[in-house]
Short mmCIF file of C-alpha atoms and ligand atoms in Angstrom, two decimals:
data_model
loop_
_atom_site.label_atom_id
_atom_site.label_comp_id
_atom_site.label_asym_id
_atom_site.label_seq_id
_atom_site.Cartn_x
_atom_site.Cartn_y
_atom_site.Cartn_z
CA UNK E 888 -51.49 80.14 -73.59
CA UNK E 889 -48.06 81.51 -72.90
CA UNK E 890 -45.02 79.42 -73.84
CA UNK E 891 -42.51 82.24 -73.67
CA UNK E 892 -39.30 81.18 -71.93
CA UNK E 893 -39.11 82.85 -68.54
CA UNK E 894 -35.81 84.33 -67.32
CA UNK E 895 -35.29 81.19 -65.23
CA UNK E 896 -35.88 78.94 -68.24
CA UNK E 897 -33.46 80.95 -70.33
CA UNK E 898 -30.79 80.73 -67.67
CA UNK E 899 -31.24 76.98 -67.24
CA UNK E 900 -31.30 76.51 -71.02
CA UNK E 901 -27.98 78.26 -71.25
CA UNK E 902 -26.55 76.16 -68.45
CA UNK E 903 -27.75 72.82 -69.84
CA UNK E 904 -26.82 73.83 -73.42
CA UNK E 905 -23.40 74.98 -72.24
CA UNK E 906 -22.91 71.70 -70.39
CA UNK E 907 -23.85 69.71 -73.49
CA UNK E 908 -21.35 71.68 -75.59
CA UNK E 909 -18.53 71.54 -73.06
CA UNK E 910 -18.91 68.00 -71.73
CA UNK E 911 -21.40 65.77 -73.56
CA UNK E 912 -20.66 66.22 -77.28
CA UNK E 913 -16.86 66.04 -76.79
CA UNK E 914 -17.29 62.74 -74.89
CA UNK E 915 -19.69 60.95 -77.22
CA UNK E 916 -16.94 58.75 -78.58
CA UNK E 917 -15.47 58.07 -75.15
CA UNK E 918 -18.84 56.84 -73.88
CA UNK E 919 -18.95 54.13 -76.57
CA UNK E 920 -15.26 53.29 -76.13
CA UNK E 921 -15.72 52.75 -72.39
CA UNK E 922 -18.67 50.42 -72.96
CA UNK E 923 -16.72 48.49 -75.58
CA UNK E 924 -13.69 48.23 -73.25
CA UNK E 925 -15.87 46.88 -70.43
CA UNK E 926 -16.83 43.89 -72.55
CA UNK E 927 -20.43 44.25 -71.33
CA UNK E 928 -22.84 46.16 -73.58
CA UNK E 929 -24.78 47.34 -70.53
CA UNK E 930 -21.80 48.44 -68.43
CA UNK E 931 -21.98 51.76 -66.64
CA UNK E 932 -19.30 53.95 -68.26
CA UNK E 933 -17.15 55.99 -65.88
CA UNK E 934 -17.66 59.11 -67.98
CA UNK E 935 -21.33 59.19 -66.94
CA UNK E 936 -20.39 59.31 -63.25
CA UNK E 937 -17.70 61.92 -63.85
CA UNK E 938 -20.08 64.21 -65.70
CA UNK E 939 -22.99 63.50 -63.33
CA UNK E 940 -20.87 64.70 -60.40
CA UNK E 941 -20.24 67.96 -62.26
CA UNK E 942 -23.88 68.39 -63.28
CA UNK E 943 -25.00 67.81 -59.72
CA UNK E 944 -22.57 70.39 -58.36
CA UNK E 945 -24.00 72.90 -60.82
CA UNK E 946 -27.55 72.13 -59.66
CA UNK E 947 -28.44 70.52 -63.00
CA UNK E 948 -29.94 67.49 -61.28
CA UNK E 949 -33.43 65.94 -61.06
CA UNK E 950 -34.80 68.71 -63.23
CA UNK E 951 -37.96 66.64 -63.85
CA UNK E 952 -40.40 65.95 -60.95
CA UNK E 953 -42.70 68.96 -61.36
CA UNK E 954 -44.31 70.35 -58.25
CA UNK E 955 -42.24 68.19 -55.94
CA UNK E 956 -39.85 69.42 -53.27
CA UNK E 957 -37.69 66.41 -54.20
CA UNK E 958 -36.84 67.81 -57.64
CA UNK E 959 -35.65 71.17 -58.92
CA UNK E 960 -39.19 72.56 -58.64
CA UNK E 961 -39.64 73.17 -62.35
CA UNK E 962 -43.01 72.98 -64.09
CA UNK E 963 -43.45 70.67 -67.08
CA UNK E 964 -43.30 73.72 -69.33
CA UNK E 965 -40.02 74.83 -67.76
CA UNK E 966 -38.52 71.35 -68.02
CA UNK E 967 -39.49 70.87 -71.71
CA UNK E 968 -36.70 72.88 -73.38
CA UNK E 969 -34.11 71.34 -71.04
CA UNK E 970 -35.19 67.78 -71.87
CA UNK E 971 -35.10 68.78 -75.53
CA UNK E 972 -31.45 69.79 -75.19
CA UNK E 973 -30.62 66.52 -73.40
CA UNK E 974 -32.35 64.52 -76.15
CA UNK E 975 -29.65 65.52 -78.62
CA UNK E 976 -27.44 62.72 -77.26
CA UNK E 977 -29.11 59.48 -76.20
CA UNK E 978 -27.20 59.01 -72.95
CA UNK E 979 -27.10 62.68 -71.85
CA UNK E 980 -30.29 62.59 -69.73
CA UNK E 981 -28.65 60.16 -67.32
CA UNK E 982 -25.89 62.67 -66.58
CA UNK E 983 -28.61 64.98 -65.22
CA UNK E 984 -30.47 62.06 -63.54
CA UNK E 985 -33.36 62.70 -65.89
CA UNK E 986 -33.39 59.42 -67.82
CA UNK E 987 -36.16 56.96 -68.57
CA UNK E 988 -37.31 54.64 -67.15
CA UNK E 989 -36.03 55.91 -63.78
CA UNK E 990 -37.80 59.28 -64.03
CA UNK E 991 -41.22 57.66 -64.39
CA UNK E 992 -40.41 55.20 -61.62
CA UNK E 993 -39.24 58.00 -59.32
CA UNK E 994 -42.41 59.95 -60.05
CA UNK E 995 -44.69 57.13 -58.96
CA UNK E 996 -42.54 56.35 -55.91
CA UNK E 997 -42.75 60.04 -54.97
CA UNK E 998 -46.51 60.07 -55.53
CA UNK E 999 -47.59 56.67 -54.18
CA UNK E 1000 -44.67 55.29 -52.13
CA UNK E 1001 -44.75 54.91 -48.35
CA UNK E 1002 -42.03 56.71 -46.35
CA UNK E 1003 -40.23 53.33 -45.96
CA UNK E 1004 -40.41 52.61 -49.71
CA UNK E 1005 -39.18 56.11 -50.47
CA UNK E 1006 -36.26 55.83 -48.05
CA UNK E 1007 -35.19 52.47 -49.46
CA UNK E 1008 -35.64 53.11 -53.21
CA UNK E 1009 -36.59 56.67 -54.07
CA UNK E 1010 -33.71 58.32 -52.21
CA UNK E 1011 -30.95 56.28 -53.91
CA UNK E 1012 -32.68 56.77 -57.26
CA UNK E 1013 -32.78 60.52 -56.71
CA UNK E 1014 -29.11 60.39 -55.80
CA UNK E 1015 -28.35 58.53 -59.06
CA UNK E 1016 -26.85 55.63 -57.11
CA UNK E 1017 -29.46 53.06 -58.12
CA UNK E 1018 -31.34 52.24 -61.30
CA UNK E 1019 -34.79 50.69 -61.76
CA UNK E 1020 -37.02 48.94 -64.29
CA UNK E 1021 -40.74 48.96 -64.98
CA UNK E 1022 -42.27 45.58 -65.82
CA UNK E 1023 -45.69 45.82 -67.41
CA UNK E 1024 -45.54 44.39 -70.94
CA UNK E 1025 -45.89 40.61 -71.37
CA UNK E 1026 -44.91 38.50 -74.36
CA UNK E 1027 -48.02 36.33 -74.22
CA UNK E 1028 -50.76 38.98 -74.31
CA UNK E 1029 -51.46 42.23 -76.18
CA UNK E 1030 -50.09 44.53 -73.53
CA UNK E 1031 -51.13 47.79 -75.16
CA UNK E 1032 -54.39 46.85 -73.45
CA UNK E 1033 -53.23 46.76 -69.82
CA UNK E 1034 -56.37 44.92 -68.72
CA UNK E 1035 -54.98 41.85 -70.53
CA UNK E 1036 -51.87 41.34 -68.44
CA UNK E 1037 -51.62 37.96 -66.74
CA UNK E 1038 -48.82 37.98 -64.14
CA UNK E 1039 -50.44 36.93 -60.89
CA UNK E 1040 -49.86 38.56 -57.51
CA UNK E 1041 -51.41 36.37 -54.82
CA UNK E 1042 -51.56 37.22 -51.16
CA UNK E 1043 -50.20 34.47 -48.88
CA UNK E 1044 -50.08 35.51 -45.24
CA UNK E 1045 -47.86 38.57 -44.95
CA UNK E 1046 -46.40 38.06 -48.43
CA UNK E 1047 -47.34 38.50 -52.07
CA UNK E 1048 -46.33 35.70 -54.43
CA UNK E 1049 -45.71 36.63 -58.07
CA UNK E 1050 -45.82 34.31 -61.08
CA UNK E 1051 -45.55 35.35 -64.72
CA UNK E 1052 -43.39 36.57 -67.57
CA UNK E 1053 -42.55 40.10 -68.72
CA UNK E 1054 -40.51 41.51 -71.56
CA UNK E 1055 -39.13 44.82 -72.73
CA UNK E 1056 -38.27 45.76 -69.14
CA UNK E 1057 -35.89 48.61 -69.99
CA UNK E 1058 -32.81 48.93 -67.82
CA UNK E 1059 -33.17 45.51 -66.15
CA UNK E 1060 -29.62 44.43 -67.03
CA UNK E 1061 -27.90 47.64 -66.06
CA UNK E 1062 -25.39 46.97 -63.27
CA UNK E 1063 -27.03 49.37 -60.82
CA UNK E 1064 -30.60 48.28 -61.48
CA UNK E 1065 -31.81 47.04 -58.09
CA UNK E 1066 -35.58 47.44 -58.13
CA UNK E 1067 -38.36 46.35 -60.47
CA UNK E 1068 -41.82 47.90 -60.34
CA UNK E 1069 -44.01 45.01 -61.44
CA UNK E 1070 -47.62 45.23 -62.57
CA UNK E 1071 -49.80 42.15 -62.15
CA UNK E 1072 -53.24 41.04 -61.09
CA UNK E 1073 -54.31 40.79 -57.46
CA UNK E 1074 -58.02 40.46 -58.31
CA UNK E 1075 -58.31 38.80 -61.74
CA UNK E 1076 -62.01 38.10 -61.20
CA UNK E 1077 -63.02 41.61 -60.20
CA UNK E 1078 -65.92 42.83 -62.39
CA UNK E 1079 -64.10 46.14 -62.73
CA UNK E 1080 -61.41 45.40 -65.34
CA UNK E 1081 -59.46 48.47 -64.23
CA UNK E 1082 -59.27 47.44 -60.56
CA UNK E 1083 -57.82 43.96 -61.10
CA UNK E 1084 -54.21 45.20 -61.26
CA UNK E 1085 -51.70 46.18 -58.60
CA UNK E 1086 -48.05 47.21 -58.55
CA UNK E 1087 -45.45 45.61 -56.37
CA UNK E 1088 -41.83 46.56 -55.69
CA UNK E 1089 -39.54 43.61 -56.32
CA UNK E 1090 -35.79 43.83 -55.63
CA UNK E 1091 -33.93 42.36 -58.59
CA UNK E 1092 -32.08 39.86 -56.41
CA UNK E 1093 -35.27 38.31 -54.98
CA UNK E 1094 -35.22 34.48 -55.40
CA UNK E 1095 -37.35 33.43 -58.38
CA UNK E 1096 -36.60 36.55 -60.45
CA UNK E 1097 -34.67 35.67 -63.62
CA UNK E 1098 -33.53 38.15 -66.22
CA UNK E 1099 -33.67 35.68 -69.09
CA UNK E 1100 -32.16 37.77 -71.89
CA UNK E 1101 -31.75 41.14 -73.47
CA UNK E 1102 -33.81 41.91 -76.57
CA UNK E 1103 -31.99 43.69 -79.36
CA UNK E 1104 -33.69 46.78 -80.77
CA UNK E 1105 -33.72 46.53 -84.55
CA UNK E 1106 -30.40 44.73 -84.32
CA UNK E 1107 -28.83 47.15 -81.84
CA UNK E 1108 -27.60 46.09 -78.42
CA UNK E 1109 -28.98 49.21 -76.71
CA UNK E 1110 -26.80 50.05 -73.65
CA UNK E 1111 -30.01 50.65 -71.73
CA UNK E 1112 -30.98 46.94 -72.10
CA UNK E 1113 -34.56 45.78 -72.69
CA UNK E 1114 -35.18 42.46 -71.04
CA UNK E 1115 -37.32 39.42 -70.76
CA UNK E 1116 -37.83 38.61 -67.07
CA UNK E 1117 -39.55 35.64 -65.45
CA UNK E 1118 -41.10 35.58 -61.99
CA UNK E 1119 -41.45 32.12 -60.44
CA UNK E 1120 -42.97 31.99 -56.96
CA UNK E 1121 -41.34 35.32 -56.18
CA UNK E 1122 -42.18 36.26 -52.60
CA UNK E 1123 -42.14 39.83 -51.29
CA UNK E 1124 -43.64 41.25 -48.06
CA UNK E 1125 -47.02 42.99 -48.41
CA UNK E 1126 -45.29 46.24 -47.45
CA UNK E 1127 -43.88 46.18 -51.02
CA UNK E 1128 -47.28 47.00 -52.51
CA UNK E 1129 -47.22 50.40 -54.22
CA UNK E 1130 -50.43 52.32 -53.45
CA UNK E 1131 -53.40 50.10 -52.65
CA UNK E 1132 -54.57 46.76 -54.07
CA UNK E 1133 -56.39 47.48 -57.33
CA UNK E 1134 -54.55 50.79 -57.91
CA UNK E 1135 -52.16 49.36 -60.54
CA UNK E 1136 -54.01 50.60 -63.60
CA UNK E 1137 -54.38 54.12 -62.20
CA UNK E 1138 -50.70 54.24 -61.20
CA UNK E 1139 -49.71 53.12 -64.71
CA UNK E 1140 -51.77 55.98 -66.15
CA UNK E 1141 -50.14 58.42 -63.73
CA UNK E 1142 -46.70 57.16 -64.72
CA UNK E 1143 -47.21 57.33 -68.42
CA UNK E 1144 -48.56 60.91 -68.64
CA UNK E 1145 -45.51 63.09 -67.96
CA UNK E 1146 -43.16 60.23 -68.95
CA UNK E 1147 -44.67 60.25 -72.41
CA UNK E 1148 -44.08 63.92 -72.93
CA UNK E 1149 -40.51 63.63 -71.62
CA UNK E 1150 -39.91 61.19 -74.50
CA UNK E 1151 -41.45 63.72 -76.88
CA UNK E 1152 -39.23 66.51 -75.62
CA UNK E 1153 -36.17 64.32 -76.16
CA UNK E 1154 -37.44 63.27 -79.61
CA UNK E 1155 -37.70 66.92 -80.64
CA UNK E 1156 -34.11 67.49 -79.51
CA UNK E 1157 -32.93 64.40 -81.36
CA UNK E 1158 -34.73 65.54 -84.52
CA UNK E 1159 -33.20 69.00 -84.18
CA UNK E 1160 -29.73 67.45 -83.98
CA UNK E 1161 -30.37 65.35 -87.10
CA UNK E 1162 -31.47 68.49 -88.94
CA UNK E 1163 -28.37 70.41 -87.87
CA UNK E 1164 -26.08 67.54 -88.86
CA UNK E 1165 -27.84 67.33 -92.22
CA UNK E 1166 -27.37 71.07 -92.83
CA UNK E 1167 -23.67 70.87 -91.96
CA UNK E 1168 -23.08 67.86 -94.16
CA UNK E 1169 -24.84 69.14 -97.26
CA UNK E 1170 -23.03 72.45 -97.24
CA UNK E 1171 -19.60 70.79 -97.10
CA UNK E 1172 -20.13 67.95 -99.58
CA UNK E 1173 -19.85 68.53 -103.32
CA UNK E 1174 -21.59 66.41 -105.95
CA UNK E 1175 -22.00 67.20 -109.65
CA UNK E 1176 -20.10 70.46 -109.30
CA UNK E 1177 -21.93 72.05 -106.39
CA UNK E 1178 -22.69 71.55 -102.72
CA UNK E 1179 -25.52 69.14 -102.04
CA UNK E 1180 -27.26 72.02 -100.25
CA UNK E 1181 -27.92 73.63 -103.62
CA UNK E 1182 -30.10 70.75 -104.77
CA UNK E 1183 -33.78 71.64 -104.55
CA UNK E 1184 -34.71 68.23 -103.18
CA UNK E 1185 -32.30 68.62 -100.27
CA UNK E 1186 -33.66 72.09 -99.51
CA UNK E 1187 -37.12 70.57 -99.48
CA UNK E 1188 -35.97 67.99 -96.88
CA UNK E 1189 -34.47 70.75 -94.77
CA UNK E 1190 -37.58 72.92 -94.97
CA UNK E 1191 -39.94 70.00 -94.23
CA UNK E 1192 -37.81 69.04 -91.23
CA UNK E 1193 -37.69 72.59 -89.93
CA UNK E 1194 -41.50 72.87 -90.21
CA UNK E 1195 -42.19 69.51 -88.56
CA UNK E 1196 -39.79 70.14 -85.67
CA UNK E 1197 -41.37 73.53 -84.98
CA UNK E 1198 -44.82 71.90 -84.95
CA UNK E 1199 -43.68 69.12 -82.62
CA UNK E 1200 -42.02 71.59 -80.27
CA UNK E 1201 -45.13 73.76 -80.03
CA UNK E 1202 -47.42 70.80 -79.44
CA UNK E 1203 -45.08 69.49 -76.73
CA UNK E 1204 -45.08 72.88 -75.04
CA UNK E 1205 -48.86 73.03 -75.27
CA UNK E 1206 -49.17 69.57 -73.69
CA UNK E 1207 -46.73 70.56 -70.92
CA UNK E 1208 -48.56 73.85 -70.33
CA UNK E 1209 -51.94 72.05 -70.20
CA UNK E 1210 -50.63 69.55 -67.61
CA UNK E 1211 -49.31 72.45 -65.51
CA UNK E 1212 -52.43 74.58 -65.78
CA UNK E 1213 -55.25 72.05 -65.89
CA UNK E 1214 -53.83 68.73 -64.71
CA UNK E 1215 -52.93 65.43 -66.39
CA UNK E 1216 -56.52 64.40 -67.05
CA UNK E 1217 -57.36 67.58 -68.94
CA UNK E 1218 -54.13 67.15 -70.91
CA UNK E 1219 -54.87 63.53 -71.92
CA UNK E 1220 -55.65 64.28 -75.58
CA UNK E 1221 -52.68 66.63 -75.93
CA UNK E 1222 -50.36 64.01 -74.46
CA UNK E 1223 -51.72 61.37 -76.86
CA UNK E 1224 -51.35 63.74 -79.82
CA UNK E 1225 -47.75 64.67 -79.12
CA UNK E 1226 -46.88 61.05 -78.35
CA UNK E 1227 -47.93 60.25 -81.93
CA UNK E 1228 -46.36 63.34 -83.51
CA UNK E 1229 -42.89 63.56 -81.94
CA UNK E 1230 -41.53 60.04 -82.61
CA UNK E 1231 -42.85 60.19 -86.20
CA UNK E 1232 -41.17 63.55 -86.73
CA UNK E 1233 -37.90 62.17 -85.37
CA UNK E 1234 -38.18 59.15 -87.62
CA UNK E 1235 -38.82 61.25 -90.73
CA UNK E 1236 -36.13 63.86 -90.01
CA UNK E 1237 -33.54 61.21 -89.14
CA UNK E 1238 -34.45 59.34 -92.33
CA UNK E 1239 -33.91 62.44 -94.48
CA UNK E 1240 -30.63 63.15 -92.72
CA UNK E 1241 -29.44 59.56 -93.29
CA UNK E 1242 -30.27 59.88 -96.99
CA UNK E 1243 -28.41 63.19 -97.20
CA UNK E 1244 -25.38 61.57 -95.54
CA UNK E 1245 -25.26 58.80 -98.14
CA UNK E 1246 -23.70 55.52 -97.00
CA UNK E 1247 -22.29 57.20 -93.89
CA UNK E 1248 -25.83 57.75 -92.68
CA UNK E 1249 -26.32 54.00 -92.29
CA UNK E 1250 -23.20 53.57 -90.17
CA UNK E 1251 -22.57 54.08 -86.48
CA UNK E 1252 -19.92 56.71 -87.31
CA UNK E 1253 -22.78 59.21 -87.00
CA UNK E 1254 -25.65 59.17 -84.49
CA UNK E 1255 -28.37 59.29 -87.16
CA UNK E 1256 -29.18 55.61 -87.56
CA UNK E 1257 -29.45 55.01 -83.82
CA UNK E 1258 -31.61 58.14 -83.41
CA UNK E 1259 -33.86 56.82 -86.18
CA UNK E 1260 -34.37 53.61 -84.19
CA UNK E 1261 -35.26 55.74 -81.16
CA UNK E 1262 -38.03 57.39 -83.16
CA UNK E 1263 -39.18 54.08 -84.59
CA UNK E 1264 -39.31 52.27 -81.25
CA UNK E 1265 -41.04 55.18 -79.53
CA UNK E 1266 -43.93 54.66 -81.93
CA UNK E 1267 -44.50 51.54 -79.80
CA UNK E 1268 -42.97 52.10 -76.37
CA UNK E 1269 -45.33 53.84 -73.93
CA UNK E 1270 -48.22 52.84 -76.18
CA UNK E 1271 -48.44 52.27 -79.95
CA UNK E 1272 -49.51 55.13 -82.24
CA UNK E 1273 -52.77 53.37 -83.02
CA UNK E 1274 -53.82 53.15 -79.38
CA UNK E 1275 -53.19 56.88 -78.87
CA UNK E 1276 -55.09 57.67 -82.06
CA UNK E 1277 -57.94 55.52 -80.82
CA UNK E 1278 -58.29 57.63 -77.69
CA UNK E 1279 -57.91 60.91 -79.63
CA UNK E 1280 -60.69 59.80 -82.00
CA UNK E 1281 -62.90 58.65 -79.13
CA UNK E 1282 -62.60 62.02 -77.49
CA UNK E 1283 -63.20 63.92 -80.75
CA UNK E 1284 -66.30 61.83 -81.44
CA UNK E 1285 -67.57 62.60 -77.96
CA UNK E 1286 -67.12 66.31 -78.58
CA UNK E 1287 -68.24 66.71 -82.18
CA UNK E 1288 -70.60 63.88 -83.16
CA UNK E 1289 -73.62 65.15 -81.32
C1 FAD M 167 -37.49 49.88 -76.93
C2 FAD M 167 -38.69 49.53 -76.12
C3 FAD M 167 -38.68 49.76 -74.76
C4 FAD M 167 -39.79 49.39 -73.97
N1 FAD M 167 -39.71 49.56 -72.60
C5 FAD M 167 -40.70 49.05 -71.83
C6 FAD M 167 -40.57 49.05 -70.38
O1 FAD M 167 -39.59 49.55 -69.83
N2 FAD M 167 -41.54 48.43 -69.66
C7 FAD M 167 -42.63 47.86 -70.24
O2 FAD M 167 -43.48 47.34 -69.51
N3 FAD M 167 -42.78 47.86 -71.60
C8 FAD M 167 -41.85 48.42 -72.39
N4 FAD M 167 -41.97 48.37 -73.78
C9 FAD M 167 -43.12 47.71 -74.37
C10 FAD M 167 -44.12 48.62 -75.06
O3 FAD M 167 -44.70 49.53 -74.14
C11 FAD M 167 -45.14 47.70 -75.75
O4 FAD M 167 -44.48 47.02 -76.80
C12 FAD M 167 -46.34 48.47 -76.26
O5 FAD M 167 -47.10 48.99 -75.20
C13 FAD M 167 -47.25 47.57 -77.13
O6 FAD M 167 -47.62 46.39 -76.47
P1 FAD M 167 -47.40 45.01 -77.26
O7 FAD M 167 -45.99 44.94 -77.70
O8 FAD M 167 -47.91 43.92 -76.42
O9 FAD M 167 -48.28 45.16 -78.59
P2 FAD M 167 -49.77 44.64 -78.80
O10 FAD M 167 -50.63 45.07 -77.68
O11 FAD M 167 -49.72 43.21 -79.15
O12 FAD M 167 -50.18 45.48 -80.08
C14 FAD M 167 -49.63 45.19 -81.37
C15 FAD M 167 -50.12 46.20 -82.38
O13 FAD M 167 -51.52 46.12 -82.50
C16 FAD M 167 -52.03 47.36 -82.88
N5 FAD M 167 -53.10 47.74 -81.97
C17 FAD M 167 -53.21 47.45 -80.64
N6 FAD M 167 -54.32 48.00 -80.13
C18 FAD M 167 -54.92 48.66 -81.13
C19 FAD M 167 -56.11 49.44 -81.26
N7 FAD M 167 -56.90 49.67 -80.19
N8 FAD M 167 -56.42 49.96 -82.47
C20 FAD M 167 -55.63 49.75 -83.54
N9 FAD M 167 -54.50 49.03 -83.49
C21 FAD M 167 -54.17 48.50 -82.32
C22 FAD M 167 -50.89 48.37 -82.83
O14 FAD M 167 -50.40 48.61 -84.11
C23 FAD M 167 -49.87 47.65 -82.00
O15 FAD M 167 -48.54 48.07 -82.29
C24 FAD M 167 -40.91 48.80 -74.57
C25 FAD M 167 -40.92 48.58 -75.97
C26 FAD M 167 -39.83 48.95 -76.73
C27 FAD M 167 -39.88 48.68 -78.22
#
């Protein structure tokens, strides 16, 4: 295994890091001010467009999409340190058109979309002009088991008719979100539980689609929006089917592989930022006659955080390397492992940093509390920890319990 940064990676790292220092960190406050001024928590702030135009000119655009002529042509391993840098600020990835859930949606459109579907939805997504949502989870069934989903997709002549209810569709209330990728059942009675599902492309403005509400995330109104959506006799032409009938489960697996490790890369970056903020704070703040940094307990938090971040980074790189060298299937266990590790590391490091910040750590004056919620929610989003551990254990038992 060789995770050494190539010359190209080092150059890109410098470029993305330089961009973060010059344009993202200095505008963190402005981003929130522009959203507040818009009077809509999901508004698209002008600063994102301004900076995206600059990033695109510099070629820092669509850096994900490994092995595709549509992206920057980076491998997963090459992309990892760049996504880590972007993860230091929650909205930065969008400036580089590398944000969830659009990246995962673009990947499956690139992999499974017809030329017509790609022209209509993938191209504007790649250009950053459109946003998308992925609708799989349902409030009425345990959706960590995708075979349980209930939304129906029935063929009627040249149309599919959709009926059902989804929630946690991230991005669905963003002003530019125009397309939903919806997973439902075309063959609920098929004896093969993994061939019952299909995916259909549904424009947000299709009659019968209702974005019912946004769900707060641990009390936060996340600018990304996470929505409950109902589908009542929603009719789309059969040409809106993504892949073939019965391919839905397999497409979901394809989507979640690299998407999961992108989250992990960003989590590592977010944890790194929390650690750096903690170090800066404890050296400048005096209590009981000396800087907080001189307290043994605080040094322990710093050391533990440093160790855990290094472990998460290495495991992420190993997962990325395995996908590149041996394919997604061979990397399945690695992806599951890092998907458990990285959000937990972020949660623990952010928690220590919040404690070191005192009351300030609980406020929105610093990014720590929101980053903590990112770690906490990512222990559920894209599959709960327990489900990943289940598959890791299954695989270990297969290997060792002979
Ligand atoms: C911020 C956020 C954004 C999200 N974005 C999206 C999105 O864009 N699109 C989308 O479709 N979904 C999205 N989700 C939903 C997310 O993927 C689901 O919440 C997750 O997959 C779990 O499904 P569920 O909520 O139905 O939990 P359930 O399936 O009801 O599971 C509940 C709990 O049961 C336990 N459990 C389940 N199975 C097992 C097992 N085999 N062994 C042991 N314990 C088990 C776990 O602890 C699990 O947390 C998002 C969620 C959040 C919080």
